[in-house]
CSV table of C-alpha atoms in Angstrom, one decimal:
chain,number,residue,atom,x,y,z
A,26,VAL,CA,93.5,108.6,57.9
A,27,LEU,CA,93.9,108.7,61.6
A,28,ASN,CA,95.7,105.5,62.8
A,29,VAL,CA,94.2,104.2,66.1
A,30,GLU,CA,97.7,103.8,67.3
A,31,ASP,CA,98.2,107.5,67.2
A,32,LEU,CA,95.5,108.2,69.8
A,33,PRO,CA,96.8,108.6,73.3
A,34,LYS,CA,95.7,106.2,76.0
A,35,ASN,CA,95.0,107.3,79.6
A,36,LEU,CA,96.5,104.9,82.1
A,37,LYS,CA,95.5,104.6,85.8
A,38,MET,CA,98.0,103.0,88.1
A,39,ILE,CA,97.7,102.0,91.7
A,40,ILE,CA,101.0,102.3,93.4
A,41,ALA,CA,102.4,101.5,96.9
A,42,TYR,CA,105.5,103.0,98.5
A,43,GLU,CA,107.4,103.3,101.7
A,44,GLY,CA,107.8,107.1,102.2
A,45,THR,CA,110.8,106.9,104.6
A,46,ALA,CA,113.5,107.8,102.0
A,47,TYR,CA,111.4,110.5,100.1
A,48,SER,CA,110.6,114.2,100.6
A,49,GLY,CA,106.9,113.3,99.9
A,50,PHE,CA,105.0,112.2,96.9
A,51,GLN,CA,105.0,115.5,94.9
A,52,ILE,CA,108.0,116.6,92.8
A,53,GLN,CA,110.0,119.3,94.3
A,54,LYS,CA,113.5,120.8,93.8
A,55,ASN,CA,115.1,119.7,97.0
A,56,GLY,CA,115.1,116.0,97.7
A,57,PRO,CA,113.9,112.8,96.1
A,58,THR,CA,110.2,112.3,95.6
A,59,VAL,CA,108.0,109.3,94.6
A,60,GLN,CA,106.5,111.3,91.7
A,61,ALA,CA,109.9,112.1,90.3
A,62,GLU,CA,111.1,108.5,90.5
A,63,LEU,CA,108.0,107.2,88.9
A,64,LYS,CA,107.9,109.8,86.1
A,65,ALA,CA,111.6,109.1,85.3
A,66,VAL,CA,111.0,105.4,84.9
A,67,ILE,CA,107.8,105.8,82.8
A,68,GLU,CA,109.6,108.3,80.5
A,69,HIS,CA,112.6,105.9,80.2
A,70,ILE,CA,110.3,103.0,79.2
A,71,THR,CA,107.9,104.9,76.9
A,72,GLY,CA,110.4,107.4,75.5
A,73,GLU,CA,107.8,110.1,76.0
A,74,THR,CA,107.6,113.1,78.3
A,75,VAL,CA,104.6,112.4,80.6
A,76,ASP,CA,102.5,114.5,82.8
A,77,LEU,CA,102.0,112.2,85.8
A,78,GLN,CA,99.2,113.2,88.1
A,79,GLY,CA,98.6,111.8,91.6
A,80,ALA,CA,95.4,111.5,93.6
A,81,GLY,CA,96.9,113.4,96.5
A,82,ARG,CA,100.2,114.6,97.9
A,83,THR,CA,101.6,112.7,100.7
A,84,ASP,CA,104.1,114.4,103.0
A,85,ALA,CA,107.7,113.3,103.6
A,86,GLY,CA,107.8,110.0,105.5
A,87,VAL,CA,104.1,109.1,104.7
A,88,HIS,CA,103.5,105.7,103.1
A,89,ALA,CA,100.9,104.5,100.6
A,90,ARG,CA,99.4,101.1,99.8
A,91,GLY,CA,96.9,102.5,97.3
A,92,GLN,CA,98.1,105.9,95.9
A,93,VAL,CA,96.5,106.4,92.4
A,94,VAL,CA,98.2,108.2,89.5
A,95,HIS,CA,97.3,108.7,85.8
A,96,PHE,CA,99.2,109.7,82.7
A,97,HIS,CA,98.5,109.9,78.9
A,98,THR,CA,100.7,107.9,76.6
A,99,HIS,CA,101.0,106.8,73.0
A,100,SER,CA,103.0,103.7,74.0
A,101,ASN,CA,101.8,100.4,72.5
A,102,LEU,CA,103.1,98.4,75.5
A,103,SER,CA,100.4,96.2,77.1
A,104,VAL,CA,99.6,97.1,80.7
A,105,GLU,CA,101.0,93.7,81.8
A,106,LYS,CA,104.4,94.4,80.1
A,107,LEU,CA,104.4,98.0,81.3
A,108,LYS,CA,103.8,96.9,84.9
A,109,LYS,CA,106.6,94.3,84.6
A,110,ALA,CA,109.0,96.9,83.1
A,111,LEU,CA,108.2,99.5,85.7
A,112,ASN,CA,108.6,97.1,88.7
A,113,SER,CA,111.9,95.9,87.4
A,114,LEU,CA,113.3,99.4,87.1
A,115,LEU,CA,111.7,101.2,90.1
A,116,PRO,CA,113.5,101.2,93.5
A,117,ALA,CA,112.6,98.6,96.1
A,118,ASP,CA,110.5,101.1,98.0
A,119,ILE,CA,108.0,101.8,95.2
A,120,VAL,CA,105.8,99.1,93.6
A,121,VAL,CA,103.2,99.4,90.9
A,122,ARG,CA,100.3,97.2,92.0
A,123,ASN,CA,97.9,97.6,89.1
A,124,ILE,CA,97.6,99.4,85.7
A,125,CYS,CA,94.5,99.7,83.7
A,126,GLU,CA,93.3,101.8,80.7
A,127,VAL,CA,90.6,104.3,81.6
A,128,SER,CA,88.6,106.9,79.7
A,129,MET,CA,90.4,110.0,78.6
A,130,ASP,CA,88.5,112.2,81.1
A,131,PHE,CA,89.6,110.2,84.2
A,132,HIS,CA,91.8,112.3,86.4
A,133,ALA,CA,93.5,110.7,89.5
A,134,ARG,CA,92.8,113.8,91.7
A,135,HIS,CA,89.7,115.4,90.2
A,136,SER,CA,87.8,112.2,89.7
A,137,ALA,CA,88.4,110.9,93.2
A,138,VAL,CA,85.3,110.7,95.4
A,139,SER,CA,86.9,109.6,98.6
A,140,LYS,CA,90.2,108.4,100.2
A,141,THR,CA,91.0,106.1,103.0
A,142,TYR,CA,94.0,106.7,105.3
A,143,SER,CA,95.4,104.5,108.1
A,144,TYR,CA,97.5,105.7,111.1
A,145,CYS,CA,99.5,103.2,113.2
A,146,LEU,CA,100.5,103.9,116.7
A,147,TYR,CA,102.9,101.4,118.4
A,148,ASN,CA,101.9,101.6,122.0
A,149,SER,CA,104.5,99.9,124.0
A,150,GLU,CA,107.4,100.8,126.3
A,151,GLU,CA,109.5,98.7,123.9
A,152,ARG,CA,110.9,100.1,120.7
A,153,PRO,CA,109.3,98.7,117.5
A,154,LEU,CA,111.8,96.7,115.3
A,155,PHE,CA,110.5,95.3,112.1
A,156,GLU,CA,107.7,97.9,112.0
A,157,ARG,CA,109.9,100.8,113.0
A,158,ASN,CA,109.5,102.9,109.9
A,159,TYR,CA,105.7,102.4,109.6
A,160,VAL,CA,104.5,103.3,113.1
A,161,TYR,CA,104.6,106.1,115.6
A,162,HIS,CA,106.2,104.7,118.7
A,163,TYR,CA,104.1,106.1,121.6
A,164,LYS,CA,105.4,104.8,125.0
A,165,ALA,CA,102.9,106.1,127.5
A,166,VAL,CA,99.8,104.0,128.3
A,167,LEU,CA,96.7,104.9,126.3
A,168,ASN,CA,93.1,104.2,127.3
A,169,ILE,CA,91.9,102.5,124.1
A,170,THR,CA,88.3,102.3,125.3
A,171,LYS,CA,88.1,106.1,125.7
A,172,MET,CA,89.8,106.6,122.3
A,173,LYS,CA,87.2,104.4,120.7
A,174,GLU,CA,84.4,106.4,122.4
A,175,ALA,CA,85.7,109.6,120.7
A,176,VAL,CA,85.9,108.2,117.2
A,177,PRO,CA,82.2,108.3,116.2
A,178,PHE,CA,82.1,112.1,116.8
A,179,LEU,CA,84.2,112.4,113.6
A,180,LEU,CA,81.5,110.9,111.4
A,181,GLY,CA,79.5,112.9,108.9
A,182,LYS,CA,79.5,116.2,107.1
A,183,LYS,CA,81.3,118.6,109.4
A,184,ASP,CA,83.6,121.6,109.5
A,185,PHE,CA,87.0,120.1,110.4
A,186,LYS,CA,88.8,123.4,110.7
A,187,SER,CA,90.2,122.5,114.1
A,188,PHE,CA,92.2,119.8,112.5
A,189,GLN,CA,93.6,121.9,109.7
A,190,ALA,CA,97.3,122.9,109.8
A,191,LYS,CA,97.6,126.7,110.4
A,192,GLY,CA,98.2,128.8,107.3
A,193,SER,CA,96.4,126.5,104.9
A,194,ALA,CA,94.4,128.3,102.2
A,195,VAL,CA,91.3,126.2,101.1
A,196,LEU,CA,87.9,127.4,100.0
A,197,THR,CA,86.1,125.3,102.6
A,198,THR,CA,87.1,123.3,105.6
A,199,ILE,CA,83.9,121.2,105.5
A,200,ARG,CA,84.5,117.5,104.7
A,201,VAL,CA,82.4,114.3,104.9
A,202,VAL,CA,83.9,111.5,107.0
A,203,ASN,CA,82.2,108.3,105.7
A,204,PHE,CA,83.8,105.9,108.2
A,205,CYS,CA,86.4,105.7,110.8
A,206,HIS,CA,87.4,103.2,113.4
A,207,LEU,CA,90.1,102.3,115.8
A,208,GLU,CA,91.4,98.8,116.3
A,209,LEU,CA,93.9,97.2,118.7
A,210,LYS,CA,96.2,94.5,117.3
A,211,GLY,CA,98.7,93.5,119.9
A,212,SER,CA,100.9,96.6,120.5
A,213,LEU,CA,99.5,98.3,117.4
A,214,ILE,CA,96.6,100.8,117.5
A,215,VAL,CA,95.3,101.2,114.0
A,216,PHE,CA,93.1,104.1,113.1
A,217,THR,CA,91.3,104.0,109.7
A,218,ILE,CA,89.4,106.9,108.2
A,219,ASN,CA,87.6,107.5,104.9
A,220,ALA,CA,86.5,111.0,103.8
A,221,ASN,CA,85.6,112.8,100.6
A,222,GLY,CA,88.7,114.8,101.1
A,223,PHE,CA,91.2,115.7,103.8
A,224,LEU,CA,92.5,119.0,105.1
A,225,TYR,CA,96.3,119.5,105.4
A,226,HIS,CA,97.5,117.4,108.4
A,227,MET,CA,93.9,116.5,109.2
A,228,VAL,CA,94.6,112.8,110.0
A,229,ARG,CA,97.7,113.6,112.0
A,230,ASN,CA,95.9,116.3,114.0
A,231,ILE,CA,93.0,113.9,114.7
A,232,ILE,CA,95.6,111.3,116.0
A,233,GLY,CA,97.2,114.0,118.2
A,234,THR,CA,93.7,114.7,119.7
A,235,LEU,CA,92.9,111.0,120.1
A,236,ILE,CA,96.2,110.7,122.0
A,237,LEU,CA,95.1,113.4,124.4
A,238,ILE,CA,91.9,111.4,125.0
A,239,GLY,CA,93.9,108.1,125.4
A,240,ARG,CA,96.1,109.9,128.0
A,241,GLU,CA,92.9,111.0,129.8
A,242,LYS,CA,93.9,114.6,129.5
A,243,ILE,CA,90.5,115.3,128.0
A,244,ASN,CA,87.2,113.4,127.8
A,245,PRO,CA,86.0,111.5,124.7
A,246,SER,CA,83.0,113.8,124.3
A,247,GLU,CA,85.4,116.8,124.0
A,248,MET,CA,86.1,115.5,120.5
A,249,GLU,CA,82.7,117.0,119.5
A,250,GLN,CA,83.4,120.4,121.2
A,251,ILE,CA,86.8,120.5,119.6
A,252,ILE,CA,85.2,120.1,116.1
A,253,MET,CA,82.5,122.7,116.9
A,254,GLY,CA,85.1,125.1,118.2
A,255,LYS,CA,86.7,125.4,114.7
A,256,ASP,CA,90.0,126.3,116.5
A,257,ARG,CA,93.2,124.5,115.7
A,258,ALA,CA,94.5,125.4,119.2
A,259,MET,CA,91.8,123.3,120.9
A,260,ALA,CA,93.0,120.1,119.1
A,261,GLY,CA,96.1,117.9,119.8
A,262,GLU,CA,99.5,118.1,118.4
A,263,THR,CA,100.3,116.9,114.9
A,264,ALA,CA,101.4,113.2,115.1
A,265,PRO,CA,104.5,112.2,113.1
A,266,ALA,CA,104.3,111.4,109.4
A,267,MET,CA,105.7,107.9,109.6
A,268,GLY,CA,102.5,106.4,111.1
A,269,LEU,CA,100.4,107.6,108.2
A,270,CYS,CA,99.5,105.5,105.1
A,271,LEU,CA,97.3,106.3,102.1
A,272,GLU,CA,95.3,103.0,101.9
A,273,GLU,CA,92.9,103.6,99.0
A,274,VAL,CA,91.5,106.1,96.6
A,275,LEU,CA,87.9,105.6,95.5
A,276,TYR,CA,86.3,106.7,92.2
B,19,VAL,CA,134.9,90.1,154.3
B,20,LEU,CA,133.5,89.5,150.8
B,21,ASN,CA,131.1,92.2,149.8
B,22,VAL,CA,128.0,90.8,148.0
B,23,GLU,CA,128.5,93.7,145.5
B,24,ASP,CA,131.8,92.2,144.5
B,25,LEU,CA,130.2,89.0,143.2
B,26,PRO,CA,129.5,88.9,139.5
B,27,LYS,CA,125.9,88.5,138.2
B,28,ASN,CA,125.0,86.5,135.2
B,29,LEU,CA,122.5,88.3,132.9
B,30,LYS,CA,120.4,86.6,130.3
B,31,MET,CA,118.9,88.9,127.6
B,32,ILE,CA,116.4,88.2,124.9
B,33,ILE,CA,117.2,90.4,121.9
B,34,ALA,CA,115.6,91.0,118.5
B,35,TYR,CA,117.2,92.4,115.4
B,36,GLU,CA,116.8,93.0,111.7
B,37,GLY,CA,119.9,91.3,110.2
B,38,THR,CA,119.8,93.2,106.8
B,39,ALA,CA,122.7,95.6,107.7
B,40,TYR,CA,124.9,93.0,109.5
B,41,SER,CA,127.4,90.4,108.5
B,42,GLY,CA,125.6,88.0,110.9
B,43,PHE,CA,125.3,87.7,114.6
B,44,GLN,CA,128.9,86.7,115.5
B,45,ILE,CA,131.8,89.1,115.8
B,46,GLN,CA,134.1,89.0,112.8
B,47,LYS,CA,136.9,91.2,111.4
B,48,ASN,CA,135.1,92.3,108.3
B,49,GLY,CA,131.8,94.0,108.6
B,50,PRO,CA,129.4,95.0,111.3
B,51,THR,CA,127.9,92.3,113.5
B,52,VAL,CA,125.0,92.3,116.0
B,53,GLN,CA,127.3,90.8,118.7
B,54,ALA,CA,129.9,93.6,118.3
B,55,GLU,CA,127.2,96.3,118.5
B,56,LEU,CA,125.7,94.8,121.6
B,57,LYS,CA,129.1,94.1,123.3
B,58,ALA,CA,130.3,97.7,122.6
B,59,VAL,CA,127.1,99.2,124.1
B,60,ILE,CA,127.2,96.9,127.2
B,61,GLU,CA,130.8,97.8,127.8
B,62,HIS,CA,130.1,101.5,127.4
B,63,ILE,CA,127.3,101.3,130.0
B,64,THR,CA,129.0,99.0,132.5
B,65,GLY,CA,132.6,100.2,132.0
B,66,GLU,CA,133.7,96.5,132.0
B,67,THR,CA,135.0,94.2,129.3
B,68,VAL,CA,132.3,91.6,128.8
B,69,ASP,CA,132.4,88.1,127.2
B,70,LEU,CA,129.0,88.1,125.4
B,71,GLN,CA,127.8,84.7,124.4
B,72,GLY,CA,124.9,84.1,122.0
B,73,ALA,CA,122.6,81.1,121.8
B,74,GLY,CA,123.5,80.6,118.1
B,75,ARG,CA,125.1,82.3,115.2
B,76,THR,CA,122.7,83.7,112.6
B,77,ASP,CA,124.1,84.3,109.1
B,78,ALA,CA,124.3,87.7,107.3
B,79,GLY,CA,120.8,88.9,106.6
B,80,VAL,CA,119.1,86.5,109.0
B,81,HIS,CA,116.8,88.2,111.6
B,82,ALA,CA,115.9,87.4,115.2
B,83,ARG,CA,112.8,88.0,117.4
B,84,GLY,CA,114.2,85.9,120.2
B,85,GLN,CA,118.0,85.5,120.1
B,86,VAL,CA,119.4,84.9,123.6
B,87,VAL,CA,122.7,86.1,125.0
B,88,HIS,CA,124.3,86.1,128.4
B,89,PHE,CA,127.3,87.9,130.1
B,90,HIS,CA,128.8,88.3,133.5
B,91,THR,CA,128.9,91.7,135.1
B,92,HIS,CA,129.7,93.4,138.4
B,93,SER,CA,127.4,96.3,137.5
B,94,ASN,CA,124.9,97.4,140.1
B,95,LEU,CA,122.5,98.7,137.6
B,96,SER,CA,119.0,97.2,137.9
B,97,VAL,CA,117.9,95.1,134.9
B,98,GLU,CA,115.1,97.7,134.2
B,99,LYS,CA,117.7,100.6,134.0
B,100,LEU,CA,120.1,98.5,132.0
B,101,LYS,CA,117.4,97.6,129.5
B,102,LYS,CA,116.5,101.3,129.1
B,103,ALA,CA,120.1,102.4,128.7
B,104,LEU,CA,120.8,99.7,126.2
B,105,ASN,CA,117.7,100.4,124.1
B,106,SER,CA,118.5,104.1,124.1
B,107,LEU,CA,122.1,103.5,122.8
B,108,LEU,CA,121.6,100.5,120.4
B,109,PRO,CA,120.9,101.2,116.7
B,110,ALA,CA,117.3,101.1,115.6
B,111,ASP,CA,117.7,97.6,114.1
B,112,ILE,CA,118.6,95.9,117.4
B,113,VAL,CA,116.3,95.8,120.4
B,114,VAL,CA,116.7,94.3,123.9
B,115,ARG,CA,113.3,92.7,124.7
B,116,ASN,CA,114.0,91.3,128.2
B,117,ILE,CA,116.9,91.1,130.8
B,118,CYS,CA,116.9,88.8,133.8
B,119,GLU,CA,119.4,87.6,136.3
B,120,VAL,CA,120.1,83.9,136.0
B,121,SER,CA,122.3,81.4,137.9
B,122,MET,CA,126.0,81.6,137.2
B,123,ASP,CA,126.0,78.3,135.4
B,124,PHE,CA,123.5,79.4,132.8
B,125,HIS,CA,125.0,79.6,129.3
B,126,ALA,CA,123.0,81.0,126.3
B,127,ARG,CA,124.4,78.3,124.0
B,128,HIS,CA,125.2,75.3,126.2
B,129,SER,CA,122.0,75.5,128.3
B,130,ALA,CA,119.6,75.7,125.3
B,131,VAL,CA,117.4,72.7,124.8
B,132,SER,CA,115.7,73.7,121.6
B,133,LYS,CA,115.3,76.6,119.1
B,134,THR,CA,112.5,77.8,116.9
B,135,TYR,CA,113.1,79.3,113.5
B,136,SER,CA,110.6,80.8,111.0
B,137,TYR,CA,111.0,81.2,107.3
B,138,CYS,CA,108.8,83.5,105.2
B,139,LEU,CA,108.2,83.1,101.5
B,140,TYR,CA,106.4,85.9,99.7
B,141,ASN,CA,104.6,84.0,97.0
B,142,SER,CA,103.3,86.5,94.5
B,143,GLU,CA,104.1,87.9,91.1
B,144,GLU,CA,104.2,91.3,92.8
B,145,ARG,CA,107.2,92.5,94.7
B,146,PRO,CA,106.8,92.8,98.4
B,147,LEU,CA,107.1,96.4,99.7
B,148,PHE,CA,106.9,96.8,103.5
B,149,GLU,CA,108.0,93.2,104.1
B,150,ARG,CA,110.8,93.3,101.5
B,151,ASN,CA,113.8,92.7,103.9
B,152,TYR,CA,112.0,90.0,105.8
B,153,VAL,CA,110.8,87.6,103.1
B,154,TYR,CA,112.1,85.6,100.2
B,155,HIS,CA,110.2,86.8,97.1
B,156,TYR,CA,109.3,83.7,95.2
B,157,LYS,CA,107.2,84.5,92.1
B,158,ALA,CA,106.3,81.1,90.6
B,159,VAL,CA,103.0,79.5,91.8
B,160,LEU,CA,103.5,77.0,94.7
B,161,ASN,CA,101.2,74.2,95.5
B,162,ILE,CA,100.7,74.8,99.3
B,163,THR,CA,98.7,71.6,99.8
B,164,LYS,CA,101.6,69.5,98.5
B,165,MET,CA,104.1,71.4,100.6
B,166,LYS,CA,102.0,70.9,103.7
B,167,GLU,CA,101.9,67.1,103.0
B,168,ALA,CA,105.7,67.0,103.0
B,169,VAL,CA,106.2,68.8,106.3
B,170,PRO,CA,105.3,65.9,108.7
B,171,PHE,CA,108.2,63.8,107.3
B,172,LEU,CA,110.6,66.2,109.1
B,173,LEU,CA,109.3,65.3,112.5
B,174,GLY,CA,111.2,63.3,115.1
B,175,LYS,CA,114.8,62.1,115.7
B,176,LYS,CA,116.4,61.8,112.3
B,177,ASP,CA,119.7,62.1,110.5
B,178,PHE,CA,119.3,65.4,108.6
B,179,LYS,CA,122.6,65.1,106.7
B,180,SER,CA,120.8,65.8,103.4
B,181,PHE,CA,120.1,69.4,104.7
B,182,GLN,CA,123.5,70.2,106.0
B,183,ALA,CA,125.7,72.6,104.0
B,184,LYS,CA,128.7,70.8,102.4
B,185,GLY,CA,132.0,71.0,104.2
B,186,SER,CA,130.4,71.3,107.7
B,187,ALA,CA,132.3,69.5,110.5
B,188,VAL,CA,130.0,68.3,113.2
B,189,LEU,CA,130.1,65.2,115.4
B,190,THR,CA,126.6,64.0,114.4
B,191,THR,CA,124.0,65.1,111.9
B,192,ILE,CA,121.2,63.6,113.9
B,193,ARG,CA,118.7,66.1,115.3
B,194,VAL,CA,115.3,66.0,116.9
B,195,VAL,CA,112.5,68.1,115.2
B,196,ASN,CA,109.8,68.7,117.8
B,197,PHE,CA,107.4,70.5,115.7
B,198,CYS,CA,107.1,72.1,112.2
B,199,HIS,CA,104.2,73.6,110.3
B,200,LEU,CA,103.5,75.6,107.2
B,201,GLU,CA,100.9,78.3,107.1
B,202,LEU,CA,99.4,80.5,104.4
B,203,LYS,CA,98.7,84.1,105.3
B,204,GLY,CA,97.7,86.0,102.2
B,205,SER,CA,100.8,86.2,100.0
B,206,LEU,CA,103.0,84.9,102.8
B,207,ILE,CA,103.9,81.2,103.3
B,208,VAL,CA,105.3,80.9,106.9
B,209,PHE,CA,107.3,77.8,107.8
B,210,THR,CA,108.0,77.3,111.5
B,211,ILE,CA,110.3,74.6,112.9
B,212,ASN,CA,111.5,73.7,116.4
B,213,ALA,CA,114.5,71.3,116.9
B,214,ASN,CA,117.0,70.5,119.6
B,215,GLY,CA,119.6,71.9,117.3
B,216,PHE,CA,120.1,72.8,113.6
B,217,LEU,CA,122.8,71.9,111.1
B,218,TYR,CA,124.4,74.6,109.1
B,219,HIS,CA,121.9,76.0,106.6
B,220,MET,CA,119.4,73.3,107.6
B,221,VAL,CA,116.3,75.4,107.6
B,222,ARG,CA,117.2,77.2,104.3
B,223,ASN,CA,117.9,73.8,102.7
B,224,ILE,CA,114.6,72.4,103.9
B,225,ILE,CA,112.9,75.5,102.4
B,226,GLY,CA,114.7,74.8,99.1
B,227,THR,CA,113.3,71.3,99.2
B,228,LEU,CA,109.8,72.4,100.1
B,229,ILE,CA,109.9,74.7,97.1
B,230,LEU,CA,110.8,71.8,94.8
B,231,ILE,CA,107.7,70.1,96.2
B,232,GLY,CA,105.5,73.2,95.8
B,233,ARG,CA,106.7,73.5,92.2
B,234,GLU,CA,105.6,69.9,91.7
B,235,LYS,CA,109.1,68.9,90.6
B,236,ILE,CA,109.1,66.1,93.2
B,237,ASN,CA,106.3,64.5,95.2
B,238,PRO,CA,105.7,65.3,98.9
B,239,SER,CA,106.6,61.7,99.9
B,240,GLU,CA,110.1,62.2,98.4
B,241,MET,CA,110.9,64.3,101.5
B,242,GLU,CA,111.2,61.1,103.4
B,243,GLN,CA,113.5,59.6,100.7
B,244,ILE,CA,115.7,62.7,100.7
B,245,ILE,CA,116.1,62.5,104.5
B,246,MET,CA,116.9,58.7,104.3
B,247,GLY,CA,119.4,59.3,101.4
B,248,LYS,CA,121.7,61.4,103.7
B,249,ASP,CA,122.9,63.1,100.5
B,250,ARG,CA,123.0,66.9,100.2
B,251,ALA,CA,122.7,66.6,96.4
B,252,MET,CA,119.2,65.1,96.7
B,253,ALA,CA,117.7,68.1,98.6
B,254,GLY,CA,116.8,71.5,97.1
B,255,GLU,CA,118.9,74.7,96.9
B,256,THR,CA,119.7,76.8,99.9
B,257,ALA,CA,117.0,79.5,100.2
B,258,PRO,CA,118.2,83.1,100.8
B,259,ALA,CA,119.0,84.3,104.3
B,260,MET,CA,116.5,87.2,104.4
B,261,GLY,CA,113.4,85.0,104.9
B,262,LEU,CA,114.9,83.3,108.0
B,263,CYS,CA,114.2,84.5,111.6
B,264,LEU,CA,115.3,83.0,114.9
B,265,GLU,CA,112.0,83.1,116.8
B,266,GLU,CA,112.8,81.6,120.2
B,267,VAL,CA,115.4,79.7,122.2
B,268,LEU,CA,114.1,77.4,124.9
B,269,TYR,CA,115.9,76.3,128.1
């Protein structure tokens, strides 16, 4: 007789982390990673070896408010108890926000339909203090109105090759941007973008291009030409990792 | 002939800092302090020995958005250049917000007429992440309505002896609270208070008392009785330093 307790469960977790101290999300040989910390604590609690899958890699220094991971477990712990145990053992810069049981075929990466990222610029001559690890401090004056004018050109199904880091190997550079907007909150300029997928460094390269527009080096309408050019050299520099945050993964 | 350049100037600076890494504002033998860091950098830039005076001590772990300091200098550097030089040499957790020349009789502490402090409670079962060094994480449910009811009892000229840390030696425990309010912002409960002066641990002991009221251990009106009792034992525990921030000093 097969005992129901013997069947594995698939657990989906929403996690948040400050990426400052990590060499990115994904496990690697050199340097601490969020995935390695999380996997170690889960294995300590469950006594099992788990295959922990994340919705997406985030680079060194990139943060998350809504990264999603999943893993299979035979553990009988309730999700409430597991969440408590995880949060009491995880370092202060990683937090489990939510755990729920999902069907066995749910996969944090493969099942994702879209992701939302934010990017924070701290646009002031003065150094940021309390926000210093979560923003890119950009001192020169930026024309927000012009930056806002450029944002809608990013919407829709397009080839975003111009914003892809050189040397990436993907089948297609076509992605669908479902929404994006730029908001001014005091000294903070917050850019939010949702797409069905992101090319490597795509958000950071879009920010570099929006900065060119904000500095009035190029016109807002050139955003469209840069996209159509499918040439990385036409777009702006890659903005630093610390301003980037994975906000949400949708399924 | 006395050269005008030989006359000292009195400089008032508004500074902000994250107190997490410091043993408080005031210079002491054991442990790094904000005052020591600032004094060392000013002396490095001006080549003078300066007597740096702050508006008030802040304890270890307490933050500031608007601490005020003053010092006399013969330096010919403009305030703009001095600010730039200071901010390029100070550690990332200390920022000079503003420098201006003031009359020679201005004293950061003696000339102050009132100060404003804020205290942040993070009231959620979940651990704070990005705010973790700036808030006191309080897990149990708090009745904000009752806490708000108790706040007005603090207003006015009163003897606040009940909120003074034991063993303090001051001439009088009477202070004037000019305004105070409590605000809910998502998971954050922000308490703001302005007074002509503060007793040692006064804000943190008021917070401990407001927590007793939020937990419904005592009634909001008991705030008045606690003040009238002039007995430290009647008030709540001292809330942790990390939630406290010196917002502004008024002159």
